Amino acid sequence: GAVVSQHPSRVICKSGTSVKIECRSLDFQATTMFWYRQFPKQSLMLMATSNEGSKATYEQGVEKDKFLINHASLTLSTLTVTSAHPEDSSFYICSARNPSYEQYFGPGTRLTVT
Amino acid sequence: LAKTTQPISMDSYEGQEVNITCSHNNIATNDYITWYQQFPSQGPRFIIQGYKTKVTNEVASLFIPADRKSSTLSLPRVSLSDTAVYYCLVGATRAGSYQLTFGKGTKLSVIP
C-alpha cells in the first residue's frame, strides 16, 4: 500500500512554544491531506482538510489560528500548533488521499506539552 | 456523512474466523465502505474497501448486502497480532472532498 510518513514521531515542548509536524506522501501525489487528533482511548477526530495550493478547511470547533496548516506541495503538508498548552497534548495523525481516492494514514505524532 | 454503528468490543480465540458487522443505515448512493485497523499509538492501517457484494484481499473479506445498510468484515483465522481496534467508515471516494468520519470502532481481543 501507499506510504505516508510523519515527522517527528514524538515531540515534547514547553507551554507557549510552537511545534511543526510534517506529513509526507512518499510514493504518490496527494492533492488532499487530512489532519486528525486522537486523545487516549478515543477515536480519531478530524481537525482539518488540507488542499494543495489553497487554504485548509477546518472542522467546527478547531481554531485555525492555533492550528496552522500549509499544503506546500503535492507530497507535503505541515501542521503547526502555535502557543501550545498542555491541553493540546495529543496524538496527531495525518492522512493522504491517492489518485484512486484511497486514504492512507501516517504513523502519528505524539505531542506532549509541559 | 453516514453514521456507523459497530460493537464496542469482541473477543475471539486464536485460529477462529472473526466477523465484525457495521450498520450504516443512511449510506448514500456514492458512499464506499472502508475498514481500517489501528494498533495503540499508530496510525490506522487500510484493510479493505468495497461498494457492494463481496470484496476479498489477502487479509480480509468484506460482505455487503444488496441494501448496503450494513457490512461485515471477515478476518480468517485470527492471531494474537490481530488484536486491535477496527473502524468501519463510509464516505464518497469518487467525487468531491472525501472526509472520513471515525466512529468508536470495535476493539478486538484475540485470546490464546
Coordinates of N, CA and C in Angstrom, one line a residue:
Chain A
G1 N 0.8 -1.2 0.0 CA 0.0 0.0 0.0 C 0.8 1.2 0.0
A2 N 0.2 2.4 -0.1 CA 0.9 3.7 -0.2 C 1.5 4.0 1.2
V3 N 2.6 4.8 1.2 CA 3.3 5.1 2.4 C 3.2 6.6 2.7
V4 N 2.8 6.9 3.9 CA 2.7 8.2 4.4 C 3.6 8.3 5.6
S5 N 4.4 9.3 5.7 CA 5.3 9.5 6.8 C 5.0 10.7 7.6
Q6 N 5.3 10.7 8.9 CA 5.2 11.9 9.7 C 6.5 12.2 10.5
H7 N 6.8 13.4 10.7 CA 7.9 13.8 11.4 C 7.7 15.0 12.3
P8 N 8.0 15.0 13.5 CA 8.6 13.9 14.3 C 7.6 12.9 14.7
S9 N 8.1 11.8 15.2 CA 7.2 10.8 15.8 C 6.8 11.1 17.2
R10 N 7.7 11.8 17.9 CA 7.4 12.2 19.2 C 8.0 13.6 19.4
V11 N 7.3 14.5 20.2 CA 7.9 15.8 20.5 C 7.3 16.3 21.8
I12 N 8.3 16.8 22.6 CA 7.9 17.4 23.9 C 8.3 18.9 23.8
C13 N 7.4 19.7 24.1 CA 7.7 21.2 24.1 C 7.1 21.8 25.3
K14 N 7.6 23.0 25.6 CA 7.1 23.8 26.7 C 5.9 24.6 26.4
S15 N 5.1 24.9 27.3 CA 3.9 25.6 27.1 C 4.2 27.0 26.6
G16 N 3.5 27.4 25.5 CA 3.7 28.7 24.9 C 4.5 28.7 23.7
T17 N 5.2 27.6 23.4 CA 6.0 27.5 22.2 C 5.2 26.9 21.1
S18 N 5.8 26.9 19.9 CA 5.1 26.3 18.7 C 5.8 25.1 18.2
V19 N 5.0 24.2 17.7 CA 5.6 22.9 17.2 C 5.0 22.7 15.8
K20 N 5.9 22.2 14.9 CA 5.6 21.9 13.5 C 5.6 20.4 13.3
I21 N 4.6 19.9 12.7 CA 4.6 18.4 12.3 C 4.4 18.3 10.8
E22 N 5.3 17.5 10.2 CA 5.3 17.3 8.8 C 4.6 16.0 8.4
C23 N 3.9 16.0 7.3 CA 3.2 14.8 6.8 C 3.6 14.7 5.3
R24 N 4.2 13.6 4.9 CA 4.6 13.4 3.5 C 4.0 12.1 2.9
S25 N 3.6 12.2 1.7 CA 3.2 11.1 0.9 C 4.4 10.7 0.1
L26 N 4.9 9.5 0.4 CA 6.3 9.1 -0.2 C 6.2 8.5 -1.6
D27 N 5.1 7.9 -2.0 CA 5.1 7.3 -3.3 C 3.9 7.6 -4.1
F28 N 3.3 8.7 -3.8 CA 2.2 9.2 -4.6 C 1.9 10.7 -4.3
Q29 N 1.3 11.3 -5.3 CA 1.0 12.7 -5.1 C -0.4 12.8 -4.5
A30 N -0.5 13.7 -3.5 CA -1.8 13.8 -2.7 C -2.3 15.3 -2.8
T31 N -3.3 15.5 -3.6 CA -3.9 16.8 -3.7 C -4.6 17.2 -2.4
T32 N -5.0 16.2 -1.6 CA -5.7 16.4 -0.4 C -5.1 15.6 0.7
M33 N -4.9 16.2 1.8 CA -4.4 15.6 3.0 C -5.3 16.0 4.2
F34 N -5.4 15.2 5.2 CA -6.3 15.4 6.3 C -5.4 15.3 7.6
W35 N -5.9 16.1 8.6 CA -5.2 16.1 9.9 C -6.3 15.7 11.0
Y36 N -5.9 14.7 11.8 CA -6.7 14.2 12.8 C -6.0 14.3 14.2
R37 N -6.8 14.3 15.2 CA -6.3 14.3 16.6 C -7.0 13.2 17.3
Q38 N -6.2 12.5 18.2 CA -6.8 11.4 18.9 C -6.3 11.4 20.4
F39 N -7.2 11.5 21.3 CA -6.9 11.5 22.7 C -7.0 10.1 23.2
P40 N -6.3 9.8 24.3 CA -6.3 8.4 24.8 C -7.6 7.7 24.9
K41 N -7.7 6.5 24.4 CA -8.9 5.6 24.4 C -10.1 6.2 23.7
Q42 N -9.8 7.2 22.8 CA -10.9 7.8 22.0 C -10.6 7.5 20.5
S43 N -11.6 7.8 19.7 CA -11.5 7.7 18.3 C -10.8 8.9 17.7
L44 N -10.5 8.8 16.4 CA -9.8 9.9 15.7 C -10.9 11.0 15.4
M45 N -10.5 12.2 15.6 CA -11.3 13.4 15.3 C -10.7 14.2 14.2
L46 N -11.4 14.4 13.1 CA -10.9 15.2 12.0 C -10.8 16.6 12.4
M47 N -9.6 17.2 12.2 CA -9.4 18.6 12.5 C -9.6 19.5 11.3
A48 N -9.0 19.1 10.2 CA -9.0 19.9 9.0 C -8.6 19.1 7.8
T49 N -9.1 19.7 6.7 CA -8.7 19.1 5.3 C -7.8 20.1 4.7
S50 N -6.7 19.6 4.2 CA -5.6 20.4 3.6 C -5.6 20.1 2.1
N51 N -5.7 21.2 1.3 CA -5.7 21.1 -0.1 C -4.5 21.8 -0.7
E52 N -3.8 21.2 -1.6 CA -2.6 21.7 -2.1 C -2.9 23.0 -2.9
G53 N -2.2 24.1 -2.5 CA -2.4 25.3 -3.2 C -3.6 26.2 -2.8
S54 N -4.3 25.8 -1.7 CA -5.4 26.6 -1.2 C -5.4 26.5 0.3
K55 N -6.3 27.3 0.9 CA -6.4 27.3 2.3 C -7.1 26.0 2.8
A56 N -6.7 25.6 4.0 CA -7.3 24.5 4.6 C -8.7 24.7 5.1
T57 N -9.5 23.7 5.2 CA -10.8 23.7 5.7 C -10.9 23.1 7.0
Y58 N -11.3 23.9 8.0 CA -11.3 23.4 9.4 C -12.6 22.9 9.9
E59 N -12.6 21.9 10.7 CA -13.8 21.4 11.3 C -14.3 22.4 12.4
Q60 N -15.6 22.3 12.6 CA -16.2 23.2 13.7 C -15.5 23.0 15.0
G61 N -15.1 24.1 15.6 CA -14.5 24.0 16.9 C -13.0 23.9 16.9
V62 N -12.4 23.8 15.7 CA -11.0 23.8 15.6 C -10.5 25.2 15.2
E63 N -9.6 25.8 16.0 CA -9.1 27.2 15.8 C -8.1 27.2 14.7
K64 N -8.4 27.9 13.6 CA -7.5 27.9 12.5 C -6.2 28.7 12.8
D65 N -6.3 29.7 13.7 CA -5.1 30.5 14.1 C -4.2 29.7 15.0
K66 N -4.7 28.7 15.6 CA -3.9 27.9 16.6 C -3.3 26.7 15.9
F67 N -4.0 26.2 15.0 CA -3.5 25.0 14.2 C -3.3 25.4 12.7
L68 N -2.1 25.9 12.4 CA -1.8 26.4 11.1 C -1.5 25.2 10.2
I69 N -2.1 25.2 9.0 CA -1.9 24.1 8.1 C -1.4 24.7 6.8
N70 N -0.3 24.1 6.3 CA 0.2 24.6 5.0 C 0.5 23.3 4.1
H71 N -0.2 23.3 3.0 CA 0.0 22.2 2.0 C 0.8 22.8 0.8
A72 N 2.1 22.8 1.1 CA 3.1 23.5 0.2 C 3.3 22.8 -1.2
S73 N 3.1 21.4 -1.2 CA 3.4 20.7 -2.4 C 2.4 19.5 -2.4
L74 N 2.5 18.7 -3.5 CA 1.6 17.6 -3.6 C 2.1 16.4 -2.8
T75 N 3.2 16.6 -2.1 CA 3.6 15.5 -1.2 C 3.9 15.9 0.2
L76 N 3.6 17.2 0.6 CA 3.9 17.7 1.9 C 2.8 18.6 2.4
S77 N 2.4 18.3 3.7 CA 1.5 19.2 4.4 C 2.1 19.3 5.8
T78 N 2.0 20.5 6.4 CA 2.5 20.7 7.7 C 1.4 21.2 8.6
L79 N 1.5 20.8 9.9 CA 0.6 21.3 10.9 C 1.4 22.0 12.0
T80 N 1.2 23.2 12.2 CA 1.9 24.0 13.3 C 0.9 24.3 14.4
V81 N 1.3 23.7 15.6 CA 0.5 24.0 16.8 C 1.1 25.3 17.4
T82 N 0.5 26.4 17.4 CA 1.0 27.6 17.9 C 0.6 27.8 19.4
S83 N 1.6 28.4 20.1 CA 1.4 28.7 21.5 C 0.7 27.5 22.2
A84 N 1.4 26.4 22.1 CA 0.9 25.1 22.7 C 0.7 25.2 24.2
H85 N -0.4 24.5 24.6 CA -0.7 24.4 26.0 C -0.9 22.9 26.3
P86 N -0.8 22.6 27.6 CA -0.9 21.2 28.0 C -2.1 20.5 27.4
E87 N -3.2 21.2 27.3 CA -4.4 20.5 26.7 C -4.3 20.2 25.2
D88 N -3.3 20.7 24.6 CA -3.0 20.4 23.2 C -2.3 19.0 23.1
S89 N -1.8 18.5 24.2 CA -1.1 17.2 24.2 C -2.1 16.2 23.6
S90 N -1.6 15.5 22.6 CA -2.5 14.5 22.0 C -1.6 13.7 20.9
F91 N -2.3 12.8 20.2 CA -1.7 12.1 19.1 C -2.3 12.6 17.9
Y92 N -1.4 13.2 17.0 CA -1.8 13.9 15.8 C -1.5 12.9 14.6
I93 N -2.5 12.7 13.8 CA -2.3 11.8 12.7 C -2.7 12.5 11.4
C94 N -1.9 12.3 10.4 CA -2.3 12.8 9.1 C -2.7 11.7 8.1
S95 N -3.4 12.0 7.1 CA -3.7 11.0 6.1 C -3.6 11.7 4.7
A96 N -3.4 10.9 3.7 CA -3.2 11.5 2.4 C -4.1 10.6 1.4
R97 N -4.7 11.3 0.5 CA -5.6 10.6 -0.5 C -4.8 10.4 -1.8
N98 N -4.8 9.2 -2.3 CA -4.1 9.0 -3.5 C -5.0 9.2 -4.7
P99 N -4.5 9.2 -5.9 CA -5.3 9.4 -7.1 C -6.5 8.5 -7.2
S100 N -6.5 7.3 -6.6 CA -7.6 6.4 -6.6 C -8.6 6.7 -5.5
Y101 N -8.4 7.8 -4.8 CA -9.3 8.2 -3.7 C -9.2 7.3 -2.5
E102 N -8.1 6.5 -2.4 CA -7.9 5.7 -1.2 C -7.2 6.6 -0.2
Q103 N -7.5 6.5 1.1 CA -6.8 7.3 2.1 C -5.9 6.4 2.9
Y104 N -4.6 6.9 3.0 CA -3.6 6.2 3.8 C -3.1 7.1 4.9
F105 N -2.9 6.5 6.1 CA -2.6 7.3 7.3 C -1.1 7.2 7.6
G106 N -0.6 8.3 8.2 CA 0.7 8.3 8.7 C 0.8 7.6 10.0
P107 N 2.0 7.4 10.6 CA 2.2 6.7 11.8 C 1.8 7.5 13.1
G108 N 1.6 8.8 12.9 CA 1.2 9.6 14.0 C 2.3 10.3 14.7
T109 N 2.0 11.4 15.4 CA 3.0 12.2 16.1 C 2.4 12.4 17.5
R110 N 3.2 12.0 18.5 CA 2.8 12.2 19.9 C 3.3 13.5 20.4
L111 N 2.4 14.4 20.7 CA 2.8 15.7 21.2 C 2.5 15.8 22.7
T112 N 3.6 16.2 23.4 CA 3.4 16.4 24.9 C 3.8 17.8 25.2
V113 N 2.9 18.6 25.8 CA 3.2 20.0 26.2 C 3.3 20.0 27.7
T114 N 4.5 20.5 28.1 CA 4.8 20.5 29.6 C 4.6 22.0 30.1
Chain B
L1 N -22.6 13.0 6.2 CA -21.8 11.9 6.3 C -22.5 10.8 7.1
A2 N -22.5 9.6 6.5 CA -23.2 8.5 7.1 C -22.6 8.1 8.4
K3 N -23.5 7.8 9.4 CA -23.1 7.4 10.7 C -23.0 5.9 10.7
T4 N -22.0 5.4 11.4 CA -21.8 4.0 11.5 C -22.0 3.5 13.0
T5 N -22.4 2.3 13.1 CA -22.6 1.7 14.5 C -21.9 0.3 14.4
Q6 N -21.0 0.1 15.4 CA -20.3 -1.2 15.5 C -20.3 -1.6 17.0
P7 N -20.1 -2.9 17.2 CA -20.0 -3.4 18.6 C -18.7 -2.7 19.2
I8 N -18.8 -2.4 20.5 CA -17.7 -1.8 21.1 C -16.5 -2.7 21.2
S9 N -16.8 -4.0 21.5 CA -15.7 -4.9 21.7 C -16.1 -6.3 21.3
M10 N -15.1 -7.1 21.0 CA -15.3 -8.5 20.7 C -14.1 -9.3 21.1
D11 N -14.3 -10.5 21.6 CA -13.2 -11.4 21.9 C -13.3 -12.6 21.0
S12 N -12.1 -13.2 20.7 CA -12.0 -14.4 19.9 C -10.8 -15.2 20.2
Y13 N -10.8 -16.5 20.0 CA -9.7 -17.3 20.2 C -8.8 -17.3 19.0
E14 N -7.6 -17.6 19.2 CA -6.7 -17.7 18.0 C -7.2 -18.8 17.1
G15 N -7.0 -18.5 15.8 CA -7.4 -19.5 14.8 C -8.8 -19.5 14.3
Q16 N -9.6 -18.7 15.0 CA -11.0 -18.6 14.6 C -11.2 -17.5 13.6
E17 N -12.3 -17.7 12.9 CA -12.8 -16.6 12.0 C -13.6 -15.6 12.8
V18 N -13.3 -14.3 12.5 CA -14.0 -13.2 13.2 C -14.8 -12.4 12.2
N19 N -16.0 -12.1 12.6 CA -16.9 -11.3 11.7 C -17.3 -10.1 12.5
I20 N -17.0 -8.9 12.0 CA -17.4 -7.7 12.7 C -18.4 -7.0 11.8
T21 N -19.6 -6.8 12.3 CA -20.6 -6.1 11.5 C -20.8 -4.7 11.8
C22 N -21.0 -3.9 10.8 CA -21.2 -2.4 11.0 C -22.5 -2.0 10.3
S23 N -23.3 -1.2 11.0 CA -24.5 -0.7 10.5 C -24.3 0.7 10.0
H24 N -24.9 1.0 8.8 CA -24.8 2.3 8.2 C -26.1 2.6 7.5
N25 N -27.2 2.8 8.2 CA -28.5 2.8 7.6 C -28.7 4.0 6.6
N26 N -28.0 5.1 6.8 CA -28.2 6.2 5.9 C -27.1 6.4 4.9
I27 N -26.5 5.3 4.5 CA -25.4 5.4 3.5 C -26.0 5.9 2.2
A28 N -25.2 6.8 1.6 CA -25.6 7.5 0.3 C -25.2 6.6 -0.9
T29 N -25.8 7.0 -2.0 CA -25.5 6.2 -3.2 C -24.0 6.2 -3.6
N30 N -23.4 7.3 -3.4 CA -22.0 7.5 -3.8 C -21.0 6.9 -2.7
D31 N -21.5 6.5 -1.6 CA -20.6 6.2 -0.5 C -20.0 4.8 -0.7
Y32 N -18.7 4.7 -0.4 CA -18.0 3.4 -0.3 C -17.8 3.1 1.2
I33 N -17.5 1.8 1.4 CA -17.3 1.3 2.8 C -15.9 0.9 3.0
T34 N -15.2 1.5 4.0 CA -13.8 1.2 4.2 C -13.6 0.8 5.6
W35 N -12.7 -0.2 5.8 CA -12.3 -0.6 7.1 C -10.8 -0.4 7.3
Y36 N -10.6 0.1 8.6 CA -9.2 0.3 9.0 C -8.9 -0.4 10.3
Q37 N -7.6 -0.7 10.5 CA -7.2 -1.4 11.7 C -6.2 -0.4 12.4
Q38 N -6.3 -0.3 13.7 CA -5.4 0.6 14.4 C -4.9 -0.1 15.7
F39 N -3.5 -0.1 15.7 CA -2.9 -0.5 16.9 C -2.6 0.7 17.8
P40 N -2.4 0.5 19.1 CA -2.1 1.6 20.0 C -0.9 2.5 19.6
S41 N -1.1 3.8 19.6 CA 0.0 4.7 19.2 C 0.5 4.6 17.8
Q42 N -0.4 4.1 16.9 CA -0.1 4.0 15.5 C -1.2 4.6 14.7
G43 N -0.9 5.0 13.5 CA -2.0 5.5 12.6 C -2.8 4.3 12.1
P44 N -4.0 4.6 11.7 CA -4.9 3.5 11.1 C -4.3 2.9 9.9
R45 N -4.5 1.6 9.7 CA -4.0 0.9 8.5 C -5.2 0.4 7.7
F46 N -5.1 0.8 6.4 CA -6.2 0.4 5.5 C -6.3 -1.1 5.4
I47 N -7.5 -1.7 5.5 CA -7.7 -3.1 5.4 C -8.3 -3.4 4.1
I48 N -9.5 -2.9 3.9 CA -10.3 -3.3 2.7 C -11.4 -2.2 2.4
Q49 N -11.8 -2.1 1.2 CA -12.8 -1.2 0.8 C -13.7 -1.8 -0.3
G50 N -15.0 -1.5 -0.2 CA -15.9 -2.0 -1.1 C -17.2 -1.2 -1.3
Y51 N -17.9 -1.5 -2.4 CA -19.2 -0.7 -2.6 C -20.4 -1.6 -2.5
K52 N -20.3 -2.8 -3.1 CA -21.4 -3.8 -2.9 C -20.9 -5.2 -3.1
T53 N -21.7 -6.1 -2.8 CA -21.5 -7.6 -2.8 C -20.3 -8.0 -1.9
K54 N -19.3 -8.6 -2.5 CA -18.2 -9.1 -1.7 C -16.9 -8.7 -2.3
V55 N -16.0 -8.3 -1.4 CA -14.6 -8.0 -1.8 C -13.7 -8.8 -1.0
T56 N -12.6 -9.3 -1.6 CA -11.7 -10.1 -0.8 C -10.3 -9.7 -1.2
N57 N -9.4 -9.6 -0.2 CA -8.0 -9.4 -0.5 C -7.2 -10.3 0.3
E58 N -5.9 -10.1 0.5 CA -5.0 -11.1 1.1 C -5.2 -11.1 2.6
V59 N -5.9 -10.2 3.2 CA -6.0 -10.2 4.7 C -7.4 -10.3 5.1
A60 N -8.4 -9.9 4.3 CA -9.8 -9.9 4.8 C -10.8 -10.0 3.7
S61 N -12.1 -10.2 4.1 CA -13.2 -10.2 3.1 C -14.2 -9.2 3.7
L62 N -14.9 -8.6 2.8 CA -15.9 -7.6 3.1 C -17.2 -8.0 2.4
F63 N -18.2 -8.2 3.2 CA -19.5 -8.6 2.7 C -20.5 -7.5 2.8
I64 N -21.1 -7.1 1.7 CA -22.1 -6.0 1.7 C -23.4 -6.5 1.1
P65 N -24.5 -6.5 1.8 CA -25.8 -6.9 1.3 C -26.3 -5.9 0.3
A66 N -27.3 -6.4 -0.4 CA -27.9 -5.6 -1.5 C -28.3 -4.2 -1.1
D67 N -28.9 -4.1 0.1 CA -29.4 -2.8 0.5 C -28.3 -1.9 1.1
R68 N -27.1 -2.4 1.2 CA -25.9 -1.7 1.7 C -26.1 -1.0 3.0
K69 N -27.0 -1.3 3.8 CA -27.2 -0.7 5.1 C -26.3 -1.3 6.2
S70 N -25.6 -2.3 5.8 CA -24.7 -2.9 6.8 C -23.5 -3.5 6.0
S71 N -22.5 -3.8 6.7 CA -21.4 -4.5 6.1 C -20.7 -5.4 7.1
T72 N -20.0 -6.4 6.7 CA -19.3 -7.3 7.6 C -17.9 -7.5 7.2
L73 N -17.0 -7.2 8.1 CA -15.6 -7.5 7.9 C -15.3 -8.9 8.4
S74 N -14.7 -9.7 7.6 CA -14.4 -11.1 8.0 C -12.9 -11.3 8.0
L75 N -12.4 -11.7 9.2 CA -10.9 -11.9 9.3 C -10.8 -13.4 9.5
P76 N -10.1 -14.1 8.6 CA -10.0 -15.5 8.7 C -8.8 -15.9 9.6
R77 N -9.1 -16.9 10.5 CA -8.1 -17.4 11.3 C -7.2 -16.4 12.0
V78 N -7.8 -15.7 13.0 CA -7.1 -14.6 13.6 C -5.9 -15.1 14.5
S79 N -4.9 -14.2 14.6 CA -3.8 -14.5 15.5 C -3.8 -13.4 16.6
L80 N -2.9 -13.6 17.5 CA -2.7 -12.6 18.6 C -2.4 -11.2 18.1
S81 N -1.7 -11.1 17.0 CA -1.3 -9.9 16.4 C -2.5 -9.1 15.7
D82 N -3.6 -9.8 15.6 CA -4.8 -9.1 15.1 C -5.5 -8.3 16.2
T83 N -5.1 -8.4 17.4 CA -5.7 -7.6 18.5 C -5.5 -6.1 18.2
A84 N -6.6 -5.4 18.0 CA -6.5 -4.0 17.6 C -7.9 -3.4 17.6
V85 N -8.0 -2.2 17.3 CA -9.3 -1.5 17.1 C -9.6 -1.5 15.6
Y86 N -10.8 -1.9 15.2 CA -11.2 -1.9 13.8 C -12.3 -0.9 13.6
Y87 N -12.1 0.0 12.6 CA -13.1 1.1 12.3 C -13.7 0.8 11.0
C88 N -15.0 1.0 11.0 CA -15.8 1.0 9.7 C -16.2 2.4 9.4
L89 N -15.9 2.8 8.1 CA -16.2 4.1 7.7 C -16.9 4.1 6.4
V90 N -17.8 5.1 6.2 CA -18.5 5.2 4.9 C -18.2 6.6 4.4
G91 N -18.1 6.8 3.1 CA -17.9 8.1 2.5 C -17.7 8.0 1.0
A92 N -18.0 9.1 0.3 CA -17.8 9.1 -1.1 C -16.3 9.2 -1.5
T93 N -15.9 8.3 -2.3 CA -14.5 8.3 -2.7 C -14.3 8.8 -4.1
R94 N -15.3 8.9 -4.9 CA -15.1 9.2 -6.3 C -15.4 10.6 -6.7
A95 N -15.8 11.4 -5.7 CA -16.1 12.8 -6.1 C -16.0 13.7 -4.9
G96 N -15.7 14.9 -5.2 CA -15.7 16.0 -4.2 C -14.7 15.7 -3.1
S97 N -14.8 16.4 -2.0 CA -13.9 16.2 -0.9 C -14.4 15.0 -0.1
Y98 N -13.5 14.1 0.1 CA -13.8 12.9 0.8 C -13.3 12.9 2.2
Q99 N -14.2 13.0 3.2 CA -13.8 13.1 4.6 C -14.2 11.8 5.2
L100 N -13.3 11.3 6.0 CA -13.6 10.1 6.8 C -13.9 10.5 8.2
T101 N -15.1 10.1 8.6 CA -15.5 10.3 10.0 C -15.5 9.0 10.8
F102 N -14.6 9.0 11.8 CA -14.4 7.8 12.6 C -15.4 7.7 13.7
G103 N -16.0 6.5 13.8 CA -16.9 6.2 14.9 C -16.0 5.7 16.0
K104 N -16.6 5.0 17.0 CA -15.9 4.5 18.1 C -15.0 3.2 17.8
G105 N -15.4 2.5 16.8 CA -14.6 1.3 16.4 C -14.9 0.1 17.3
T106 N -14.4 -1.0 16.9 CA -14.6 -2.3 17.6 C -13.2 -2.7 18.1
K107 N -13.1 -2.9 19.4 CA -11.8 -3.4 20.0 C -11.9 -4.9 20.0
L108 N -11.1 -5.5 19.1 CA -11.0 -7.0 19.0 C -9.8 -7.4 19.9
S109 N -10.1 -8.4 20.8 CA -9.1 -9.0 21.6 C -9.0 -10.5 21.2
V110 N -7.8 -10.9 20.8 CA -7.6 -12.3 20.4 C -7.0 -13.0 21.6
I111 N -7.6 -14.1 22.0 CA -7.1 -14.8 23.2 C -6.4 -16.1 22.8
P112 N -5.3 -16.3 23.4 CA -4.5 -17.6 23.0 C -5.3 -18.8 23.4

